[in-house]
PDB file of C-alpha atoms and ligand atoms in Angstrom:
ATOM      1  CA  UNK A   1     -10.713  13.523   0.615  1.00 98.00           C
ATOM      2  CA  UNK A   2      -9.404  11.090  -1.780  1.00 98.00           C
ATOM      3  CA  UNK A   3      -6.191   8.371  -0.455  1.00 98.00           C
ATOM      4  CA  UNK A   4      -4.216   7.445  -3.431  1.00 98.00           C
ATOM      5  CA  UNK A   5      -2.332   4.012  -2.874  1.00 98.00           C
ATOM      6  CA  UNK A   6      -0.071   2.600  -5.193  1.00 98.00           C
ATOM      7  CA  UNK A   7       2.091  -0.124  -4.165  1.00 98.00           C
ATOM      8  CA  UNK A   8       5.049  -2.808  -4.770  1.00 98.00           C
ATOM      9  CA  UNK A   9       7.200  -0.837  -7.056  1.00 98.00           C
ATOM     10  CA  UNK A  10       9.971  -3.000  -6.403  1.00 98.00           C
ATOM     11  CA  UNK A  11      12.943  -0.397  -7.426  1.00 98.00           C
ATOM     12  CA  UNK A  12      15.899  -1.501  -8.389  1.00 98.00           C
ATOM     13  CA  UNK A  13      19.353  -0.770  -9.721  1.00 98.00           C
ATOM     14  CA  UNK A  14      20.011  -0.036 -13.495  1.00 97.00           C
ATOM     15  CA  UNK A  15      20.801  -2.934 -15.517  1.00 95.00           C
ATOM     16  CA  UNK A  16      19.940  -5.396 -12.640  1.00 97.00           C
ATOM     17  CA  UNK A  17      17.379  -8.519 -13.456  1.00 95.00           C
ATOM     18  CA  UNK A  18      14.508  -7.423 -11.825  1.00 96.00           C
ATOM     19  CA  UNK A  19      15.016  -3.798 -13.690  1.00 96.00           C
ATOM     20  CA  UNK A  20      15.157  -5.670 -16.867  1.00 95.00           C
ATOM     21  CA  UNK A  21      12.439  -8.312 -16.970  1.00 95.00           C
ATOM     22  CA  UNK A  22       9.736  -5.962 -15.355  1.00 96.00           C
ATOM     23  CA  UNK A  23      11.062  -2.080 -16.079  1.00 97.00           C
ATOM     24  CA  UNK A  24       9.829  -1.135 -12.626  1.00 98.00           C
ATOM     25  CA  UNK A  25      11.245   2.293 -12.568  1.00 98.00           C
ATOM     26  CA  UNK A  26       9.890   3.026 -16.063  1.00 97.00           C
ATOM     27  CA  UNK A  27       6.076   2.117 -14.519  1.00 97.00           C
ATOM     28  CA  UNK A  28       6.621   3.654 -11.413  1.00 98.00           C
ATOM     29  CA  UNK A  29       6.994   7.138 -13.142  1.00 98.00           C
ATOM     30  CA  UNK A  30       4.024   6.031 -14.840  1.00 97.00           C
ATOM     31  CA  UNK A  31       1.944   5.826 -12.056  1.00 98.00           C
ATOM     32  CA  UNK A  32       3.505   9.244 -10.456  1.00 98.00           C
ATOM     33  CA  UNK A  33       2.237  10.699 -13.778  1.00 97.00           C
ATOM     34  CA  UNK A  34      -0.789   9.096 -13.535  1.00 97.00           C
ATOM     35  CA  UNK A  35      -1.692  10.241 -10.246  1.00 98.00           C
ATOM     36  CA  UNK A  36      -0.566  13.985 -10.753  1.00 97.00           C
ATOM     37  CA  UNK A  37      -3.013  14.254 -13.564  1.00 96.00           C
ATOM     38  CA  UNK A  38      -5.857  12.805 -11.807  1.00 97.00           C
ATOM     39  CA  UNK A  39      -8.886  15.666 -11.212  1.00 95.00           C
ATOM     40  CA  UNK A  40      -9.879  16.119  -8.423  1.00 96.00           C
ATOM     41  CA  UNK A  41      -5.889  15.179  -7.567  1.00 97.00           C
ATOM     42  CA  UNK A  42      -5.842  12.974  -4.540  1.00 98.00           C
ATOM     43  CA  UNK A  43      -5.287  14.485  -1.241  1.00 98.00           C
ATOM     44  CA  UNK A  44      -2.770  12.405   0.211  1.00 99.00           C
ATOM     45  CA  UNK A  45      -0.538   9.305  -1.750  1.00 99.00           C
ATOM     46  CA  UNK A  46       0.298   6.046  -0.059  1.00 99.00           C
ATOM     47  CA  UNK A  47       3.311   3.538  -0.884  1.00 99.00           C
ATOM     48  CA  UNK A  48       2.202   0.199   0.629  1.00 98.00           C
ATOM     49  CA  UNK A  49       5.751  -1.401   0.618  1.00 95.00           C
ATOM     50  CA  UNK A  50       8.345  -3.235  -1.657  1.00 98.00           C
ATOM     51  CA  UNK A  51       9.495  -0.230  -1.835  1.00 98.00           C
ATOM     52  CA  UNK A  52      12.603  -1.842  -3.416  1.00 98.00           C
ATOM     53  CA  UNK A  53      13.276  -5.012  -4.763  1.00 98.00           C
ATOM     54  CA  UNK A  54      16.324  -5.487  -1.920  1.00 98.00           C
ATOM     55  CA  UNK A  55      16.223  -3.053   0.070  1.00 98.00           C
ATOM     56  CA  UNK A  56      19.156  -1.039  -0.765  1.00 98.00           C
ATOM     57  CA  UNK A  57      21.169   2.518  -0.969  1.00 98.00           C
ATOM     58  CA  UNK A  58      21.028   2.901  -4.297  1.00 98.00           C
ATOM     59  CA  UNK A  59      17.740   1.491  -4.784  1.00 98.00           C
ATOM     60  CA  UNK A  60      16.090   4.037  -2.122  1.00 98.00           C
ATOM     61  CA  UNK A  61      18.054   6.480  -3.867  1.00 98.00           C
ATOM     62  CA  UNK A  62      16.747   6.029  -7.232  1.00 98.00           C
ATOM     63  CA  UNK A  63      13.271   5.894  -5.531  1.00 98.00           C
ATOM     64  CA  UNK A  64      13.600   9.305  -3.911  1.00 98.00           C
ATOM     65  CA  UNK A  65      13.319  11.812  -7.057  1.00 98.00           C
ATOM     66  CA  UNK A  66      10.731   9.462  -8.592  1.00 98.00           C
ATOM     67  CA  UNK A  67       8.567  10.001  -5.457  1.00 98.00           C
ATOM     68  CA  UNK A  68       9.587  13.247  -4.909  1.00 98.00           C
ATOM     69  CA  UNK A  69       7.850  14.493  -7.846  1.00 98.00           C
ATOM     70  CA  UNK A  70       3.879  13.190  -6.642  1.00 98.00           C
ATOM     71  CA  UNK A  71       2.504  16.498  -6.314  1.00 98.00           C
ATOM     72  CA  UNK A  72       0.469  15.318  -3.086  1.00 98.00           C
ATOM     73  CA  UNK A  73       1.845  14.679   0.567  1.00 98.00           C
ATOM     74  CA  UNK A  74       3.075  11.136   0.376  1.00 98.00           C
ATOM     75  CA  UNK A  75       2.710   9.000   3.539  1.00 98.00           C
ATOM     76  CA  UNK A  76       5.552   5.394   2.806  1.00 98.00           C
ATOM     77  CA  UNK A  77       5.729   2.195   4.634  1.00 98.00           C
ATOM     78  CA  UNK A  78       8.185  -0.962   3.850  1.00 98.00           C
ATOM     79  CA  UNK A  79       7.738  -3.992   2.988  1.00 98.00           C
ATOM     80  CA  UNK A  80       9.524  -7.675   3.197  1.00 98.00           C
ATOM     81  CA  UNK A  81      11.758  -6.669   0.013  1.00 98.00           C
ATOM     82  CA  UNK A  82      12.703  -3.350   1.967  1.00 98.00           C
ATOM     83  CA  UNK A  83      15.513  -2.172   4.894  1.00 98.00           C
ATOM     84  CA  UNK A  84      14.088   0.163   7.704  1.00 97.00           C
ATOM     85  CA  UNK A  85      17.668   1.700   8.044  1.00 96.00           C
ATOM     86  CA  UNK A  86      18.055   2.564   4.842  1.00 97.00           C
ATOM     87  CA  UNK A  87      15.082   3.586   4.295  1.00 98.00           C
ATOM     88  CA  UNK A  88      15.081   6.129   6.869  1.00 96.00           C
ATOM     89  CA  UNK A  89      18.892   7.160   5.801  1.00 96.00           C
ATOM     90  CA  UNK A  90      17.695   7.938   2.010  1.00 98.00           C
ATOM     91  CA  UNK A  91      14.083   9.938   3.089  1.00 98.00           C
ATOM     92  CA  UNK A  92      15.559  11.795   6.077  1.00 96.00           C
ATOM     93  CA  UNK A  93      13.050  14.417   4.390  1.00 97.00           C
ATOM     94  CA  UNK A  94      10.034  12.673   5.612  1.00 98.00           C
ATOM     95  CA  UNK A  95      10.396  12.852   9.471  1.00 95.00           C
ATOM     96  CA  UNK A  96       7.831  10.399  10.166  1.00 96.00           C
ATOM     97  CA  UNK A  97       9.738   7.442   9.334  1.00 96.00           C
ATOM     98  CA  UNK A  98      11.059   8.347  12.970  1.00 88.00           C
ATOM     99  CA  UNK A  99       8.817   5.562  13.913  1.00 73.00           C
ATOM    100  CA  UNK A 100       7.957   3.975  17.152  1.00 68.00           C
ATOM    101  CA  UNK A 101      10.766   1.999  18.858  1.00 73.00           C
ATOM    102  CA  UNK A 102      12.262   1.232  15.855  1.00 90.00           C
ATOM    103  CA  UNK A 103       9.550   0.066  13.890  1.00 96.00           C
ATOM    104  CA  UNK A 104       7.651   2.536  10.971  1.00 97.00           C
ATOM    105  CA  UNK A 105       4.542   2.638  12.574  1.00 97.00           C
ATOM    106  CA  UNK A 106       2.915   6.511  12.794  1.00 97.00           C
ATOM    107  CA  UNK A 107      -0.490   7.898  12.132  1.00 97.00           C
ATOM    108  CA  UNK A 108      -1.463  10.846  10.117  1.00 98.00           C
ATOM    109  CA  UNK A 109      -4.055  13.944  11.440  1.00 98.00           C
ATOM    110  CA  UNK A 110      -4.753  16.116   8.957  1.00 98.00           C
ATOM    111  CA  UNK A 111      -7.473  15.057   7.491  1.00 98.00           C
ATOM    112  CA  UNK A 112     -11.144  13.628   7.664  1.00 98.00           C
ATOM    113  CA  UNK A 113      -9.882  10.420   7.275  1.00 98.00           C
ATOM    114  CA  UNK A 114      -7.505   9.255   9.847  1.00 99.00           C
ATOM    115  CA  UNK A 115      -4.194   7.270   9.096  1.00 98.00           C
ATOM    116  CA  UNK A 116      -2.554   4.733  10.673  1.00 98.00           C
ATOM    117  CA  UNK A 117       0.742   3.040   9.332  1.00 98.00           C
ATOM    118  CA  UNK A 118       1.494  -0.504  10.436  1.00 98.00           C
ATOM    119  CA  UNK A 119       5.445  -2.014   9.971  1.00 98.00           C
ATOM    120  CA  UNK A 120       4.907  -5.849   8.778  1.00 98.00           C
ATOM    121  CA  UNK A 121       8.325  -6.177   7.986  1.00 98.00           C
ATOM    122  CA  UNK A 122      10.838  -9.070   9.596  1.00 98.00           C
ATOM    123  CA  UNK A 123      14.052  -8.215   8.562  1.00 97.00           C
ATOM    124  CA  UNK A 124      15.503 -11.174   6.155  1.00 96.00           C
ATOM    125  CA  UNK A 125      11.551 -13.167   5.748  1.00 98.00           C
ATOM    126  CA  UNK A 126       8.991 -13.229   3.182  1.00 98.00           C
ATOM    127  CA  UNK A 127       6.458 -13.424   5.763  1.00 98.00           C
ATOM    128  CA  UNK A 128       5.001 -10.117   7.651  1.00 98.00           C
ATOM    129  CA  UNK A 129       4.511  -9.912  11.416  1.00 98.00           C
ATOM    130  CA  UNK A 130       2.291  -7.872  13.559  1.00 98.00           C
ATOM    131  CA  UNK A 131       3.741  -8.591  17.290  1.00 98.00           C
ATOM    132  CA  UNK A 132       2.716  -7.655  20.685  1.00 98.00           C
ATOM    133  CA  UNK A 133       4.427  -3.760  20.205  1.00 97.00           C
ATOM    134  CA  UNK A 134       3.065  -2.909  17.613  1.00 97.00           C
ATOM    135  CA  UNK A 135      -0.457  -4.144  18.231  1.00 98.00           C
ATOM    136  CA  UNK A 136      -0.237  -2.591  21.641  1.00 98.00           C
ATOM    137  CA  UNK A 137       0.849   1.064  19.760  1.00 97.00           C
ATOM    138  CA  UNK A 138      -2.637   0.375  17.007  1.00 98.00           C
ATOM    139  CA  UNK A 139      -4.702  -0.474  20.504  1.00 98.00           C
ATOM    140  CA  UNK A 140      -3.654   2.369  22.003  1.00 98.00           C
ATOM    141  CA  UNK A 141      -3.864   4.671  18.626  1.00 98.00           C
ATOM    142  CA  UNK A 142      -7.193   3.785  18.066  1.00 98.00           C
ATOM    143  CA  UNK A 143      -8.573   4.049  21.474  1.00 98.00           C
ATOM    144  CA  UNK A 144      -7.148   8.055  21.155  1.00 98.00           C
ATOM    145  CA  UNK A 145      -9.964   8.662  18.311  1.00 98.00           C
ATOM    146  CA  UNK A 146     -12.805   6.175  18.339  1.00 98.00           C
ATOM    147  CA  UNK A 147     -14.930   8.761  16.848  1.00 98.00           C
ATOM    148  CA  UNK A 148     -12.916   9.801  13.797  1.00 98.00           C
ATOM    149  CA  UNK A 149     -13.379   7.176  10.572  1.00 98.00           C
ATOM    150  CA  UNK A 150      -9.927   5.404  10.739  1.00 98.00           C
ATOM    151  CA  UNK A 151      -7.877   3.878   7.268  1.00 99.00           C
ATOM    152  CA  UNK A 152      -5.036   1.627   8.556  1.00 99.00           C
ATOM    153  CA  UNK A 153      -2.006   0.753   6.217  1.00 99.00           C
ATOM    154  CA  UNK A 154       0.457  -2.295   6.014  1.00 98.00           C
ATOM    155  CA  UNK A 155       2.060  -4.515   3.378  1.00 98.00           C
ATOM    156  CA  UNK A 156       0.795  -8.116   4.406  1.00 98.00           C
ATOM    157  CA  UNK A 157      -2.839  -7.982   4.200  1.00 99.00           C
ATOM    158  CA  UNK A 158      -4.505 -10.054   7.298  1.00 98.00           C
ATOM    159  CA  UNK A 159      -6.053 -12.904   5.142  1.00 98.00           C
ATOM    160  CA  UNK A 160      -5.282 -15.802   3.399  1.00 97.00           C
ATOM    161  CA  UNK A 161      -5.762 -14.868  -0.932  1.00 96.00           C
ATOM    162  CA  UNK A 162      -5.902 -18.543  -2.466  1.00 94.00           C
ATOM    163  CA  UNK A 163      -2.960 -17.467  -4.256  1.00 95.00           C
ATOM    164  CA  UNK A 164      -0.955 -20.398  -2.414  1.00 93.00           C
ATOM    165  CA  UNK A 165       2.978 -19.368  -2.869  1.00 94.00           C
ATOM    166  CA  UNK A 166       1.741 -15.538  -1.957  1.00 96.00           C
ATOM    167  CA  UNK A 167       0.143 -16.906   1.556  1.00 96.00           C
ATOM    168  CA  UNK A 168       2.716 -18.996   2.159  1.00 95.00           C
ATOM    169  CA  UNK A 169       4.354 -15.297   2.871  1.00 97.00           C
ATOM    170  CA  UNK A 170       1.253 -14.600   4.268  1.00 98.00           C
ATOM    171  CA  UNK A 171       1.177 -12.594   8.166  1.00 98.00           C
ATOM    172  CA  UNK A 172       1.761 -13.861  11.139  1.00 98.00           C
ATOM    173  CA  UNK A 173      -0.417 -12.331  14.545  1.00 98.00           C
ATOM    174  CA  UNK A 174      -3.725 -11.771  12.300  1.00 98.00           C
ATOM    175  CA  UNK A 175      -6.314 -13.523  15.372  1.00 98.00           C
ATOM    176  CA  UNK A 176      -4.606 -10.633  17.837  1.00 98.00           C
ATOM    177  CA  UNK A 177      -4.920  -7.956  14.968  1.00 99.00           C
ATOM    178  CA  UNK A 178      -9.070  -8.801  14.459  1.00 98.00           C
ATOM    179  CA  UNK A 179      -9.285  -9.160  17.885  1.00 98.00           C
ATOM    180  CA  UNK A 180      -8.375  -5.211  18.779  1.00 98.00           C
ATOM    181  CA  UNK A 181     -10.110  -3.913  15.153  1.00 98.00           C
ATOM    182  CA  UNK A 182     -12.702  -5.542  16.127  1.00 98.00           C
ATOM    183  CA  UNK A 183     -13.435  -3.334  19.534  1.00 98.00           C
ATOM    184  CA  UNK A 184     -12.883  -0.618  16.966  1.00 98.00           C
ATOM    185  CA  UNK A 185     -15.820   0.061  14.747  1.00 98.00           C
ATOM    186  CA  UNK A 186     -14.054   3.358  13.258  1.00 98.00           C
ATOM    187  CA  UNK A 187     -11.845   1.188  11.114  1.00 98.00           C
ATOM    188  CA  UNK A 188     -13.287   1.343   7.810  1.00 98.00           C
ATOM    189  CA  UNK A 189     -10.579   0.088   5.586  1.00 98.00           C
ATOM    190  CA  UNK A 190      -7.765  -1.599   6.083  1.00 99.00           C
ATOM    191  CA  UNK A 191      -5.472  -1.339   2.809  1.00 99.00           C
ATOM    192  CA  UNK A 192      -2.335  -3.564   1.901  1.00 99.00           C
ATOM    193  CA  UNK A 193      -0.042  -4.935  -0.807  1.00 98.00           C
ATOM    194  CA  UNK A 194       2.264  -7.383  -1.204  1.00 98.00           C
ATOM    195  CA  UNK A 195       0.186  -9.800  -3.834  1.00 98.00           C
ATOM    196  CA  UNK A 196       0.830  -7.214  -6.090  1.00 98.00           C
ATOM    197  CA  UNK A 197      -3.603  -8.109  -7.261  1.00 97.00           C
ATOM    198  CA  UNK A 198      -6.531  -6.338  -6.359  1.00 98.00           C
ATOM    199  CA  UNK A 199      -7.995  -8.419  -3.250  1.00 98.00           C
ATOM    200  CA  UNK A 200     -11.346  -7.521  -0.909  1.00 98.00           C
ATOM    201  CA  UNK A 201     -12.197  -9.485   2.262  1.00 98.00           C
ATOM    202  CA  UNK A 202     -14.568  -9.383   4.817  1.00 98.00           C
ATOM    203  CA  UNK A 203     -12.221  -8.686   8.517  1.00 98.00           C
ATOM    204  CA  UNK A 204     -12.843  -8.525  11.422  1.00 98.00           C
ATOM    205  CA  UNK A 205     -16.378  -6.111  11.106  1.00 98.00           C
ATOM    206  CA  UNK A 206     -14.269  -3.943   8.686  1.00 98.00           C
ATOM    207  CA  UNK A 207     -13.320  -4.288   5.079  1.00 98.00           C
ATOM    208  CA  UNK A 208     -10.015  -5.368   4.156  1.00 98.00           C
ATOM    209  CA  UNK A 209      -8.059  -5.160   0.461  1.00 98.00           C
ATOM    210  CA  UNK A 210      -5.183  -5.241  -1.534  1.00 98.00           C
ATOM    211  CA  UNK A 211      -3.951  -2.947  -3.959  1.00 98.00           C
ATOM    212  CA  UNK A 212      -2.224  -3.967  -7.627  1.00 98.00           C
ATOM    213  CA  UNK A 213       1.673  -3.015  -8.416  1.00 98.00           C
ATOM    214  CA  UNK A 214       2.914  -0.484 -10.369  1.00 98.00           C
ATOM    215  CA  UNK A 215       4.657  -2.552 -12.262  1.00 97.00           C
ATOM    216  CA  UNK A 216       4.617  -6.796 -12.400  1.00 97.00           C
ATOM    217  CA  UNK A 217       1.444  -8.507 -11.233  1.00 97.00           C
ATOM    218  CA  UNK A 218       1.314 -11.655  -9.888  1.00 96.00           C
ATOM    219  CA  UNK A 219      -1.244 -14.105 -12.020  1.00 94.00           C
ATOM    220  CA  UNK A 220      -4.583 -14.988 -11.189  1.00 93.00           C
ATOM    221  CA  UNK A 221      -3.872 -18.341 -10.743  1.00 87.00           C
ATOM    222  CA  UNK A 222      -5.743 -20.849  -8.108  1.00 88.00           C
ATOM    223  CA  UNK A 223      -4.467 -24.375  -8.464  1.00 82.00           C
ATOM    224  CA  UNK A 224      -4.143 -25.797  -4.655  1.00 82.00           C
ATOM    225  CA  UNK A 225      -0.167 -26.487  -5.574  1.00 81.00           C
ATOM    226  CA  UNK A 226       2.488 -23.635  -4.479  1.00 79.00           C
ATOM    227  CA  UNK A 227       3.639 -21.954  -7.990  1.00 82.00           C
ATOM    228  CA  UNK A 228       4.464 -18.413  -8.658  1.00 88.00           C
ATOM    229  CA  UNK A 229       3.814 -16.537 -12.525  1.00 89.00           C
ATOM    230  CA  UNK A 230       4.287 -13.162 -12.409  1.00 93.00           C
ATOM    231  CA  UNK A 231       2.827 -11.215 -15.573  1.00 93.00           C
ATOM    232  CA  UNK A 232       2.864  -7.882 -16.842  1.00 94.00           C
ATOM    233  CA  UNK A 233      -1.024  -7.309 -17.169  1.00 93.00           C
ATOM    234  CA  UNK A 234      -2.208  -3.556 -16.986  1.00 94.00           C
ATOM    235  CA  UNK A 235      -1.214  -2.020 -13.341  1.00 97.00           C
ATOM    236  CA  UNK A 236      -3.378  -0.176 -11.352  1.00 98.00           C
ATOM    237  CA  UNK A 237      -3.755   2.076  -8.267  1.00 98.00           C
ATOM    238  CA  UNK A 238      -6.382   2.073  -5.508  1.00 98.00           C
ATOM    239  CA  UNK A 239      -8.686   5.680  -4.778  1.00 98.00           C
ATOM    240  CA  UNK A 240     -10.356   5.216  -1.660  1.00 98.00           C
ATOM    241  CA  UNK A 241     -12.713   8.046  -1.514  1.00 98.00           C
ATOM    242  CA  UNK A 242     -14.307  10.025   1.899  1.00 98.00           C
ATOM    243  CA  UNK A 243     -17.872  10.988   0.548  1.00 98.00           C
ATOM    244  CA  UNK A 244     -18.859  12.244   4.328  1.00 97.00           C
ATOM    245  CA  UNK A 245     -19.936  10.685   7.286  1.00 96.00           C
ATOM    246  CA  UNK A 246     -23.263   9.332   5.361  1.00 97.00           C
ATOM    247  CA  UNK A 247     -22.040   7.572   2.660  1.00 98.00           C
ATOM    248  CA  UNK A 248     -18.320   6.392   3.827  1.00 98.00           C
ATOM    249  CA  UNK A 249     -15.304   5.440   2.228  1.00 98.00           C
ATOM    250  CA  UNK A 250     -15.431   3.875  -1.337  1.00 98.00           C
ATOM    251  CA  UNK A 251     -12.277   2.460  -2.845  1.00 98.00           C
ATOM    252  CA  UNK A 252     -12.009   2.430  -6.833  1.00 98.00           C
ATOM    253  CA  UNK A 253      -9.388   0.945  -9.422  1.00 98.00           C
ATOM    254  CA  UNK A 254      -7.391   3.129 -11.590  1.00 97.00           C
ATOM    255  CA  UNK A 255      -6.263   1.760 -14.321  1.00 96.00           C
ATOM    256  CA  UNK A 256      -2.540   3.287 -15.018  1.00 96.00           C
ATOM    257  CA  UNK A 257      -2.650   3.062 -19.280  1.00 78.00           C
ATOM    258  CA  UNK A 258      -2.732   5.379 -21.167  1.00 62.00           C
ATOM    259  CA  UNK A 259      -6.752   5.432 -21.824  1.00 59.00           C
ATOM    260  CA  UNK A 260      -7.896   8.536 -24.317  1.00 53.00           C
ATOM    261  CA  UNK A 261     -10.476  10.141 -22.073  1.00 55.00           C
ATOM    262  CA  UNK A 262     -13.417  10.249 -24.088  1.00 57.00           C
ATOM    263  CA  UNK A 263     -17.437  10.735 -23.020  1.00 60.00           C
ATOM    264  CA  UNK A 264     -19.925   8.726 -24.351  1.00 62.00           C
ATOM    265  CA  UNK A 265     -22.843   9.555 -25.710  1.00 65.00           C
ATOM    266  CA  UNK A 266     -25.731   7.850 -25.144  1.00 64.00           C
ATOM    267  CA  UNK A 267     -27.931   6.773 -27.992  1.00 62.00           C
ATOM    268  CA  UNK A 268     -30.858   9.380 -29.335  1.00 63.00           C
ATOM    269  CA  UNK A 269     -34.104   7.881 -28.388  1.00 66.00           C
ATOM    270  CA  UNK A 270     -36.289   5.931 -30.941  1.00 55.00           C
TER     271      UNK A 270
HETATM  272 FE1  FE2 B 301       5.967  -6.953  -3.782  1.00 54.23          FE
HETATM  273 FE1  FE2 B 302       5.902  -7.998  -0.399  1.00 54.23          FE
END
């Protein structure tokens, strides 16, 4: 079983600023591509939020073909940048959205690896919440399957990345979040976006990461002030891989470039 996760495409409408400066549609194809020609193909694909850049109609609905064409079942959660309404209204196809209560929070069966979906989102803020409901729904999830090895998904990852301006848009409710993974142990990844950079913590007795955008990155950048550069360094996608019960989950970094595939050859011995 191998989970695909891109993240952060940040669609928007033709000709607007964000379509401009970072070409966000034009890299989002480029990771669909990129994905579909991946051998083995991944199982499953995961959208880890941003969906959009604002969350609107005919940003969802420039979205929807581009998605549509991932050859793989695709599993989509928002983030701060995105609308739960119209969201839903634009992918009536994928029934899930449904949610719980009115938040997009569902889990996914069908395969070794067990998925649960987490809703960060506050309408209107930068910053991600995980309340009493929803944790209460993930306590309750995870007690249904303590046996089965367990991949949750949100936007906001639970920890604080050094990248100052990106945590102050950090999460709010991460103490009651470790405190129920933590009577868990079947959680063996949780996955997340939103910094748009690769991103691995220790959480909570699990491991916890970020994934890259498909399109603008933010900079590695680590002064203690609160500044935000955004560049357009390679973008990448996250494979976590099942290799079985004995050696676990193992999450790589694609690299969406163009790279020839080539094999090299290891020198003839002297
Ligand atoms: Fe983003
Ligand atoms: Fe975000």
């Amino acid at each position: 079983m191998v989970v695909a996760q891109i993240s952060d495409p940040h669609i928007a409408a033709p000709g607007s600023k964000m379509d401009q400066a970072c070409r966000t549609s034009h890299h989002l194809e480029r990771a669909v591509q990129h994905l579909n020609a991946l051998e083995p193909r991944p199982t499953v694909a995961l959208v880890t939020g941003d969906l959009t850049d604002r969350g609107e109609i005919e940003e969802y609905e420039r979205l929807r073909p581009m998605l549509d064409r991932l050859a793989m079942p695709t599993y989509l959660i928002p983030g701060n940048h995105d609308d739960r309404d119209n969201l839903r209204q634009v992918f009536e196809h994928h029934p899930y959205l449904a949610g719980d209560g009115g938040f997009l929070q569902y889990t996914v069966e069908d395969w070794p690896v067990r998925l649960v979906a987490l809703d960060t989102l506050v309408p209107g803020r930068g910053r991600g919440l995980l309340c009493p409901r929803r944790l209460a729904w993930l306590d309750a999830r995870l007690h249904e399957a303590p046996e089965r090895p367990t991949l949750i998904f949100m936007h906001h990852p639970p920890f604080a990345t050094g990248l100052v301006y990106m945590d102050g848009m950090g999460l709010d409710g991460i103490d009651a979040l470790a405190a129920i993974v933590r009577r868990h142990p079947q959680v063996e990844r949780i996955v997340a976006g939103h910094v748009h950079r690769p991103i691995v913590r220790r959480f909570a007795g699990t491991v916890a990461c970020t994934c890259p955008s498909t399109a603008h990155q933010v900079a590695l950048d680590l002064p203690p002030e609160t500044r935000l550069a955004v560049t357009m360094e390679p973008p990448a996608c996250l494979l976590h891989v099942w290799l079985g019960d004995e050696q676990g989950l193992v999450t790589h970094v694609s690299q969406i470039e163009a790279h020839p595939v080539h094999t090299v050859v290891p020198p003839a011995r002297a």
